[in-house]
PDB file of C-alpha atoms in Angstrom:
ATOM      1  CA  UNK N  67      88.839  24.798 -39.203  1.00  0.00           C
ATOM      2  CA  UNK N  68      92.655  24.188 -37.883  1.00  0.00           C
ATOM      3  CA  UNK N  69      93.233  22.324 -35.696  1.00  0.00           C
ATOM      4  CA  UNK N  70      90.469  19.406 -35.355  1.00  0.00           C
ATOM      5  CA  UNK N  71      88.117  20.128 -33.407  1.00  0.00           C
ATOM      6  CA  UNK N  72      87.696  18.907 -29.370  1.00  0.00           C
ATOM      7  CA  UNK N  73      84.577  17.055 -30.301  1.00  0.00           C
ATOM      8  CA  UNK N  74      82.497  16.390 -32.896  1.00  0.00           C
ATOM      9  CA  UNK N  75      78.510  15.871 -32.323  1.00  0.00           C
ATOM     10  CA  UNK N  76      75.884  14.662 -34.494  1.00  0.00           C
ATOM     11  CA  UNK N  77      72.155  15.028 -35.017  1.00  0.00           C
ATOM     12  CA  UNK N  78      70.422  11.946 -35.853  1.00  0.00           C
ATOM     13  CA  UNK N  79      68.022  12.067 -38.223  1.00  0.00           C
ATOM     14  CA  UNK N  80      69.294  13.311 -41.440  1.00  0.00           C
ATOM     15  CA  UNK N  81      72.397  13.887 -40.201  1.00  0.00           C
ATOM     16  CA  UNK N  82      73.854  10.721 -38.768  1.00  0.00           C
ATOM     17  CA  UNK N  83      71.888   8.127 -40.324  1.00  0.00           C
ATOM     18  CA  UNK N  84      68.674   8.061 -43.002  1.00  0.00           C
ATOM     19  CA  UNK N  85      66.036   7.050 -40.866  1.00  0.00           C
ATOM     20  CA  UNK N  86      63.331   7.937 -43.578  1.00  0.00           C
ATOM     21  CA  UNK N  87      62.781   4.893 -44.676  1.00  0.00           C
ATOM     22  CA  UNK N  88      61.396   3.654 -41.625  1.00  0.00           C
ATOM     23  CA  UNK N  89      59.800   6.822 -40.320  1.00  0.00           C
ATOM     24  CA  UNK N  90      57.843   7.147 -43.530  1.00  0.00           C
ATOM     25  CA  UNK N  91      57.217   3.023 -43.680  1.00  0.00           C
ATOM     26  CA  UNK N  92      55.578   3.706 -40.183  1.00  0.00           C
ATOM     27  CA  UNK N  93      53.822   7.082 -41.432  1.00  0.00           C
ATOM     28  CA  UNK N  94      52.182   5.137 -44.146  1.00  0.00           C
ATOM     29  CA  UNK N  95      51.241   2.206 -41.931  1.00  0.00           C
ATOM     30  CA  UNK N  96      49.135   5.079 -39.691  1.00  0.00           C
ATOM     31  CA  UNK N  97      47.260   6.443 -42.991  1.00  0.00           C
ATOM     32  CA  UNK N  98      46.641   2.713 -43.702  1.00  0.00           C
ATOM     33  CA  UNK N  99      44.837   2.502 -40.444  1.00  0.00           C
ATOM     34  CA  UNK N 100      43.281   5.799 -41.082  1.00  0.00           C
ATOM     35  CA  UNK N 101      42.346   5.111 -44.420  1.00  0.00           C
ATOM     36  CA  UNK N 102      43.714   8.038 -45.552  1.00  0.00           C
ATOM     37  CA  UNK N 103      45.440   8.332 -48.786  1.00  0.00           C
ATOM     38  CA  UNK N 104      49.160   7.565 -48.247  1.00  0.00           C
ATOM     39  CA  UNK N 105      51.901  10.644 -48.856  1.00  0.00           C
ATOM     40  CA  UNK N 106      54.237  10.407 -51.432  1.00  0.00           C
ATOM     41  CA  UNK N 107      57.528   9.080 -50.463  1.00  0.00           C
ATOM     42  CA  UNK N 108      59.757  12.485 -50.793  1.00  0.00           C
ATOM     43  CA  UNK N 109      57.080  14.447 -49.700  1.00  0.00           C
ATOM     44  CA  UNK N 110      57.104  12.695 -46.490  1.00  0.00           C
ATOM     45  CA  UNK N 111      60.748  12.242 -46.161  1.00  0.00           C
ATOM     46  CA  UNK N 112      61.148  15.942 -46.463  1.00  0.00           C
ATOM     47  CA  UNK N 113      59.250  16.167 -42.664  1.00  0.00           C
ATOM     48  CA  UNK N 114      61.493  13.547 -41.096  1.00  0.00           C
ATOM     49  CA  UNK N 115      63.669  15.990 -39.651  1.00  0.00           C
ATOM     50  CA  UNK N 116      61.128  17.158 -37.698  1.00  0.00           C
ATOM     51  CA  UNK N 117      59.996  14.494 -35.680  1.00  0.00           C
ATOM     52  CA  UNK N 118      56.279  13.408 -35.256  1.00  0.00           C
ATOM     53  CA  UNK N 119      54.853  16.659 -35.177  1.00  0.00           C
ATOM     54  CA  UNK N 120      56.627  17.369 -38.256  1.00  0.00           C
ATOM     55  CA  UNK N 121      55.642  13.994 -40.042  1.00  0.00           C
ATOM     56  CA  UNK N 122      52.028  13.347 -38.713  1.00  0.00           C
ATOM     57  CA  UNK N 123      51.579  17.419 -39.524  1.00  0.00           C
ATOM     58  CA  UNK N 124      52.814  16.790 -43.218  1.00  0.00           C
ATOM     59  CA  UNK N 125      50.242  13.643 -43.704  1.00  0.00           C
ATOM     60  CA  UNK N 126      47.209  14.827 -41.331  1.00  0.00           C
ATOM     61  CA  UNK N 127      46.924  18.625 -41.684  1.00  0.00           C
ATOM     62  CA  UNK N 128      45.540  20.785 -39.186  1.00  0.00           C
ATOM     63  CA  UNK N 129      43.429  18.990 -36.254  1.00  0.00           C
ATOM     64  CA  UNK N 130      41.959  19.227 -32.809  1.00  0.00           C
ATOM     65  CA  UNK N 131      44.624  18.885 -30.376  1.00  0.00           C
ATOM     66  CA  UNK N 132      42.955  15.585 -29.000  1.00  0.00           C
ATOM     67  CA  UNK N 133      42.940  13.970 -32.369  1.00  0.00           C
ATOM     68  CA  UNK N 134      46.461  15.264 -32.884  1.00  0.00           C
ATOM     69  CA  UNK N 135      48.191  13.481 -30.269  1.00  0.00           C
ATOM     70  CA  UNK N 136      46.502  11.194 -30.733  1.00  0.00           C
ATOM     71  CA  UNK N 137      47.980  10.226 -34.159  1.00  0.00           C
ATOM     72  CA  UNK N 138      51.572  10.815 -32.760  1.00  0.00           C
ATOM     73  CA  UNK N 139      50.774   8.270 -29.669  1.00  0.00           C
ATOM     74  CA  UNK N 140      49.711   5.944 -32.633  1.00  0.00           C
ATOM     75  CA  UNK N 141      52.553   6.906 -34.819  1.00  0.00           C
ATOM     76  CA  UNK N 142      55.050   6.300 -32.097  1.00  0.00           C
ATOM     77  CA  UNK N 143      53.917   2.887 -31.306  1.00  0.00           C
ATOM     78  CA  UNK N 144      54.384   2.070 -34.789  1.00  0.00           C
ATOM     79  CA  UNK N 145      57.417   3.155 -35.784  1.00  0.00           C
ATOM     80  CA  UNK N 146      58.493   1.319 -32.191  1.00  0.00           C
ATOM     81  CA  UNK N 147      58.096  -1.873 -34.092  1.00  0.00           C
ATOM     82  CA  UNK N 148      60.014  -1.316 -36.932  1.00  0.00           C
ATOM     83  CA  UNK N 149      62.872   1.164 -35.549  1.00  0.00           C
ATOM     84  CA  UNK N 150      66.016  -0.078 -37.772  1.00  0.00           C
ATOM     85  CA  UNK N 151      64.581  -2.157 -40.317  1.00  0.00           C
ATOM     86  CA  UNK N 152      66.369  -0.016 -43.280  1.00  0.00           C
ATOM     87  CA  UNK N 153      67.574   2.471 -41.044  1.00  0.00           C
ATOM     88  CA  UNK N 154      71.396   3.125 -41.889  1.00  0.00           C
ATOM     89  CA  UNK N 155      74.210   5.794 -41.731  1.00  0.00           C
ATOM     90  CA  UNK N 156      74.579   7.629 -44.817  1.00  0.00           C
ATOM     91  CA  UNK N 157      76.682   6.743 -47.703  1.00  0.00           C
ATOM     92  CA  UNK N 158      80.525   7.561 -46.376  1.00  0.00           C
ATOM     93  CA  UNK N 159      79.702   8.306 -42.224  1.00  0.00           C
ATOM     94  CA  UNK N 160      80.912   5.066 -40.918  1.00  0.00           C
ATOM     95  CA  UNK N 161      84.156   6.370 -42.649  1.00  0.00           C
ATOM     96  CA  UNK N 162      83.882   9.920 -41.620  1.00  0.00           C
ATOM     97  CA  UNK N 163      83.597   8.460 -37.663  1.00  0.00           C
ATOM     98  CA  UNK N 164      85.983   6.019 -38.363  1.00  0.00           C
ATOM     99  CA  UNK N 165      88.089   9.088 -39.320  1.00  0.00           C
ATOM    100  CA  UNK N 166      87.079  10.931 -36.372  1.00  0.00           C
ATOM    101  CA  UNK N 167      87.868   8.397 -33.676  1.00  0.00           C
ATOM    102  CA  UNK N 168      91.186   7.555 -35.382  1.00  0.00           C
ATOM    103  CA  UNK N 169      92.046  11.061 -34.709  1.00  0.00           C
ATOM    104  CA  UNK N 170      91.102  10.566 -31.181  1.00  0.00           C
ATOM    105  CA  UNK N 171      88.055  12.891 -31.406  1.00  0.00           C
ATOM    106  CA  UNK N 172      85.229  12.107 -29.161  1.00  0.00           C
ATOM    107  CA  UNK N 173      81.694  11.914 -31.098  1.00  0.00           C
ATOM    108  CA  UNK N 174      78.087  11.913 -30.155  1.00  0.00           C
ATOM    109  CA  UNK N 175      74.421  12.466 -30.471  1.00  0.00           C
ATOM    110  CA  UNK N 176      71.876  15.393 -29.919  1.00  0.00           C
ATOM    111  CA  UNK N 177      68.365  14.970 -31.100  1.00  0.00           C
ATOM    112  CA  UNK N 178      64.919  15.930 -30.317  1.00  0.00           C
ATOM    113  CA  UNK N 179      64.259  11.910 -30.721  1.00  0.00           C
ATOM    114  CA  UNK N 180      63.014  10.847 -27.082  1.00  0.00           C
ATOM    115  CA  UNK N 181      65.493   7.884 -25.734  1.00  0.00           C
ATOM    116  CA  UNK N 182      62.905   5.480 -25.935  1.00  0.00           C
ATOM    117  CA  UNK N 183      63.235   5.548 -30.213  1.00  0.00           C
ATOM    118  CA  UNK N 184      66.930   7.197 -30.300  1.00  0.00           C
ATOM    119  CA  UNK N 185      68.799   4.791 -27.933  1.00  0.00           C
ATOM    120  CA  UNK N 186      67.906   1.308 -29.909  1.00  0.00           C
ATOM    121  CA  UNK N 187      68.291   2.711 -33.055  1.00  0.00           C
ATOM    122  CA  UNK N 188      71.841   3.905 -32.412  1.00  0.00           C
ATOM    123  CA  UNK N 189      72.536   0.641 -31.009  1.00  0.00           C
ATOM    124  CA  UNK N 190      71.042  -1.590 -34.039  1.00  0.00           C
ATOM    125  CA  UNK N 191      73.405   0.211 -36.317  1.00  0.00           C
ATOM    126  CA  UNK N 192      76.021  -0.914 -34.558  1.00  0.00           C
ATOM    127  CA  UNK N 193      77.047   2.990 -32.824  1.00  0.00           C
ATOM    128  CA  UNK N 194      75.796   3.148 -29.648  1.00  0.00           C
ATOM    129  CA  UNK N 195      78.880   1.802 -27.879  1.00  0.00           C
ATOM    130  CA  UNK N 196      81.146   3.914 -29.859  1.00  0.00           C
ATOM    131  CA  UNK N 197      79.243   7.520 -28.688  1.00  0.00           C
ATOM    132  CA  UNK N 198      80.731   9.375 -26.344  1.00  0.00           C
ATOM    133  CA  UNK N 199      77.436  10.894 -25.019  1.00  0.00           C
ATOM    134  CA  UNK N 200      74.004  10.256 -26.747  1.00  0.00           C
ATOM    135  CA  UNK N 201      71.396  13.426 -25.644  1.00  0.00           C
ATOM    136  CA  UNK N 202      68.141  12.810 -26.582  1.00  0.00           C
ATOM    137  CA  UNK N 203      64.637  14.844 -26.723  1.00  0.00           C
ATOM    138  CA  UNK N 204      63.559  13.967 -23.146  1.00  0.00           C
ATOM    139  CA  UNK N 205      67.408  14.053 -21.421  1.00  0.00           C
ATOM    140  CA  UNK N 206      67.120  17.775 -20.356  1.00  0.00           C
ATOM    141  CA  UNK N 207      64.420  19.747 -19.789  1.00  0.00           C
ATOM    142  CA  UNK N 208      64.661  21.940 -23.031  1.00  0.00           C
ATOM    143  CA  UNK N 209      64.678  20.758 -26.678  1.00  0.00           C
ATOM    144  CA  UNK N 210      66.629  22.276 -29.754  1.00  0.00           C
ATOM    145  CA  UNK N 211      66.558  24.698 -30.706  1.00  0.00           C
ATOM    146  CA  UNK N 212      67.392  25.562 -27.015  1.00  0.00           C
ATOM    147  CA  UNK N 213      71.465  25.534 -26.534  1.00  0.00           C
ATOM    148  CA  UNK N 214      70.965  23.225 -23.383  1.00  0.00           C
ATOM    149  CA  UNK N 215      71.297  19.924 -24.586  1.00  0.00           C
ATOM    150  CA  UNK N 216      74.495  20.742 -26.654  1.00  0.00           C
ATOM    151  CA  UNK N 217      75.629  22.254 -23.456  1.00  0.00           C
ATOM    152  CA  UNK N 218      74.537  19.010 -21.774  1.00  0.00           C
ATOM    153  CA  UNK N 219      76.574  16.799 -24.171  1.00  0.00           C
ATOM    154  CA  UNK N 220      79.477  19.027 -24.002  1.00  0.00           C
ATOM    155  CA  UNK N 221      80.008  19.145 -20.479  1.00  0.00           C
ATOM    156  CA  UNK N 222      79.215  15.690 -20.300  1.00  0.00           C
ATOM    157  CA  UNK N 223      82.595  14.726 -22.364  1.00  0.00           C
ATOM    158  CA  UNK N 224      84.811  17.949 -21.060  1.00  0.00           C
ATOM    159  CA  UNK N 225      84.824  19.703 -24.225  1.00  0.00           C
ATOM    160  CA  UNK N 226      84.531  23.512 -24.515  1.00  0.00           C
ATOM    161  CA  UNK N 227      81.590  24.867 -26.993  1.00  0.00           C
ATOM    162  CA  UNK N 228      84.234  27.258 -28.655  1.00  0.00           C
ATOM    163  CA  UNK N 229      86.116  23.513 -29.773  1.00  0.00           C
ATOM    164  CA  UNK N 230      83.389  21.477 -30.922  1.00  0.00           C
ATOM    165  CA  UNK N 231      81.524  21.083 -34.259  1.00  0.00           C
ATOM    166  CA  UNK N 232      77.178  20.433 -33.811  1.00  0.00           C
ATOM    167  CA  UNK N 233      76.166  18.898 -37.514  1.00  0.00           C
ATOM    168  CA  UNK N 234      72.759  19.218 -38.188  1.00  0.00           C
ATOM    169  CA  UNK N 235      70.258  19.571 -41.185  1.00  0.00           C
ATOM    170  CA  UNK N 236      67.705  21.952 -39.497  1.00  0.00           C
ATOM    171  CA  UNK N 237      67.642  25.863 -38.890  1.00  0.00           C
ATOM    172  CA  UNK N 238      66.958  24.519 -35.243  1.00  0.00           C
ATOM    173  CA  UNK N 239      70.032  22.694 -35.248  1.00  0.00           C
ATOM    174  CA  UNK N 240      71.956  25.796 -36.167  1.00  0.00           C
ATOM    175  CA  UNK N 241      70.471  27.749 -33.808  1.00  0.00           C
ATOM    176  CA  UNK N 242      71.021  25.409 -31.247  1.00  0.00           C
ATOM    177  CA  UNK N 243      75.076  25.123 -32.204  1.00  0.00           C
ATOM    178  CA  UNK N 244      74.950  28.896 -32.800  1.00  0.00           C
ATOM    179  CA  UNK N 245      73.327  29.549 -29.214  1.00  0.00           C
ATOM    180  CA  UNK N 246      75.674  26.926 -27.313  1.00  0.00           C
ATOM    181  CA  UNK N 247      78.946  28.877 -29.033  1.00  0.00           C
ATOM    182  CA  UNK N 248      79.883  25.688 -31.500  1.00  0.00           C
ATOM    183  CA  UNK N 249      80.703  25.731 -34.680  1.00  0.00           C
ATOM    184  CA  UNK N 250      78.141  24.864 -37.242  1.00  0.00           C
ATOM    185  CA  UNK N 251      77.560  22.608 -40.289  1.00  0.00           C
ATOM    186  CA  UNK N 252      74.687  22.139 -42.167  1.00  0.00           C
ATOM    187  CA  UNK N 253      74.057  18.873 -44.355  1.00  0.00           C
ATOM    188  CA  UNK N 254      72.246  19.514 -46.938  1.00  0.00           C
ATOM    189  CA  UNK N 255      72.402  16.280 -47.809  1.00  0.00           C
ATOM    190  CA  UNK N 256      69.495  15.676 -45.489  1.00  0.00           C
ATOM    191  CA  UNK N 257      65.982  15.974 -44.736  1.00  0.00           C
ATOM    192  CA  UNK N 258      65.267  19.447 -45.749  1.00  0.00           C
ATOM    193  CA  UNK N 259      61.484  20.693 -46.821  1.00  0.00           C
ATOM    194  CA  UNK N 260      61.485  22.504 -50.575  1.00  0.00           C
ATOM    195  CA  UNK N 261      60.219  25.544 -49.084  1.00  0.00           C
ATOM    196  CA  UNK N 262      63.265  26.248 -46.787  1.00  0.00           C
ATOM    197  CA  UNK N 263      66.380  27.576 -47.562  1.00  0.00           C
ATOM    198  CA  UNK N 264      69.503  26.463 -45.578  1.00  0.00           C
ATOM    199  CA  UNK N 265      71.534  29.698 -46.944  1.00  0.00           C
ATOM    200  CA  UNK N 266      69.846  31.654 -44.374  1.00  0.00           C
ATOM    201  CA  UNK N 267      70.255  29.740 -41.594  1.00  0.00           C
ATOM    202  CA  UNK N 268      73.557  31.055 -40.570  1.00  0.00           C
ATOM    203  CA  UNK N 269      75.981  27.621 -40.168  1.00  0.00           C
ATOM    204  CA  UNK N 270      79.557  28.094 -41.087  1.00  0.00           C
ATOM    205  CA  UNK N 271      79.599  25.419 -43.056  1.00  0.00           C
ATOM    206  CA  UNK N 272      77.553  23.541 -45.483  1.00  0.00           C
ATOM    207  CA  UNK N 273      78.270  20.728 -46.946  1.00  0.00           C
ATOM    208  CA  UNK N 274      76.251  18.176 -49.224  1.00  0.00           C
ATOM    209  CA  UNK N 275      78.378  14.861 -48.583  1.00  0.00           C
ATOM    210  CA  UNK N 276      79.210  13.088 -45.259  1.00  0.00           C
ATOM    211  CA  UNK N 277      82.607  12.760 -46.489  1.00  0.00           C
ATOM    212  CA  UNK N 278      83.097  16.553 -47.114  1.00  0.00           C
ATOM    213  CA  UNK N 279      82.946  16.955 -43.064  1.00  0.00           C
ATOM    214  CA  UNK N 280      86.213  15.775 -42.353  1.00  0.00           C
ATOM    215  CA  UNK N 281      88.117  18.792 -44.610  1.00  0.00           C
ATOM    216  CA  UNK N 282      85.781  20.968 -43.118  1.00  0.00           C
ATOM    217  CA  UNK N 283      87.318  19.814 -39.555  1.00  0.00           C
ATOM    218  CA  UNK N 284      90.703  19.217 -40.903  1.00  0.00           C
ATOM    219  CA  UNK N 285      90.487  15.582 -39.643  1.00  0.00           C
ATOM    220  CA  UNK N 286      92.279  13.116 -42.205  1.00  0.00           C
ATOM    221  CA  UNK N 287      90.966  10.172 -43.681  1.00  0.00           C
ATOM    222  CA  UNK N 288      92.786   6.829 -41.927  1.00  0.00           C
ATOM    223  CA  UNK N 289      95.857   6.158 -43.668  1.00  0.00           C
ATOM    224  CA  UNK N 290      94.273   2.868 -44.120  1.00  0.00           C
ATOM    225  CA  UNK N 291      91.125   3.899 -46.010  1.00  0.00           C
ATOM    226  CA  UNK N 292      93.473   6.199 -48.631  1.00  0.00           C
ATOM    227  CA  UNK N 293      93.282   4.863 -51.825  1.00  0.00           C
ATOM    228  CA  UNK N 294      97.328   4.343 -53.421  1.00  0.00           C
TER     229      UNK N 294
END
């Protein structure tokens, strides 16, 4: 893509940082509780993506709706407790936004994670400050893969859908860039279940490093961070 784009946003599990660790730690904590037999690491981490439906589905199976929410309530208070404990951005993003910002190129969030969860983990590792607009799961009134809080983000920082880049690694964040009229990168370096295939989800772009964004969006690496 040439030139770089307007703005670049970010999903945040899987995408900006690997939150698995923690997500599953608190997963396994629940099925502790429940005595039920713990799920394998990968298996688990393979759900993170999406959310605690996704996760409590993975490790629970079908129930009643009652007993259902109630797991995610339980889950959620959890994981509250143990947010950024080995929470971290992926090998090579703090260089690919360090990139970004040194070529002046507003960056930010858009996840299904409620504010409650999204907001202090952002701000452990050290990123909330440096977003130009965080949108989170309960900041509009629709959820990916609805286009309306990538339009909500957008408009928030004055950027035009038709300039910006939405990363995800989800066919609903894909759909979501897809419906706002962003471009669209998948990381497949992410949280992505066996039985999916990100081929057909229709992003622009794949790519299975952090690093690899910045050709993708003809941003440069810091002259600084070059290697002689």
């Amino acid at each position: 893509m040439r030139p770089p784009p307007e703005a670049v946003l970010f999903d945040l599990d899987g995408t900006l940082l690997d939150t698995a660790p923690d997500m599953v730690a608190a997963l396994h904590a629940l099925q502790d509780e429940e005595s039920v037999p713990r799920l394998a690491y990968d298996s688990a981490r393979a759900w993170v993506s999406h959310g605690v439906v996704g996760v409590v589905g993975a490790a629970f199976g079908a129930l009643p709706e009652t007993e259902r929410a109630r797991l995610q309530q339980r889950f959620i208070g959890i994981y509250a407790t143990c947010l950024a404990r080995e929470t971290r951005p992926f090998p090579g993003m703090r260089e690919v936004l360090a990139a970004i910002e040194a070529a002046g190129v507003p960056w930010g969030v858009v996840t299904n994670k409620v504010a409650r969860l999204s907001e202090p983990i952002l701000a452990a590792c050290g990123l909330r400050s440096r977003c130009a607009v965080v949108v989170s799961g309960d900041t509009t009134a629709q959820r990916k893969p609805h286009p309306l809080p990538l339009l909500h983000a957008l408009d928030a920082i004055g950027v035009a859908p038709a300039h910006a880049i939405y990363v995800g690694d989800a066919a609903r964040d894909i759909a979501a860039g897809r419906a706002a009229g962003t471009h669209t990168v998948a990381a497949l370096y992410g949280y992505i279940p066996a039985d999916e295939e990100p081929a057909g989800w229709g992003a622009e772009h794949c790519i299975r490093m952090p690093m690899e964004l910045l050709g993708v969006a003809g941003i440069p690496l810091p002259q600084a961070a070059v290697q002689p």
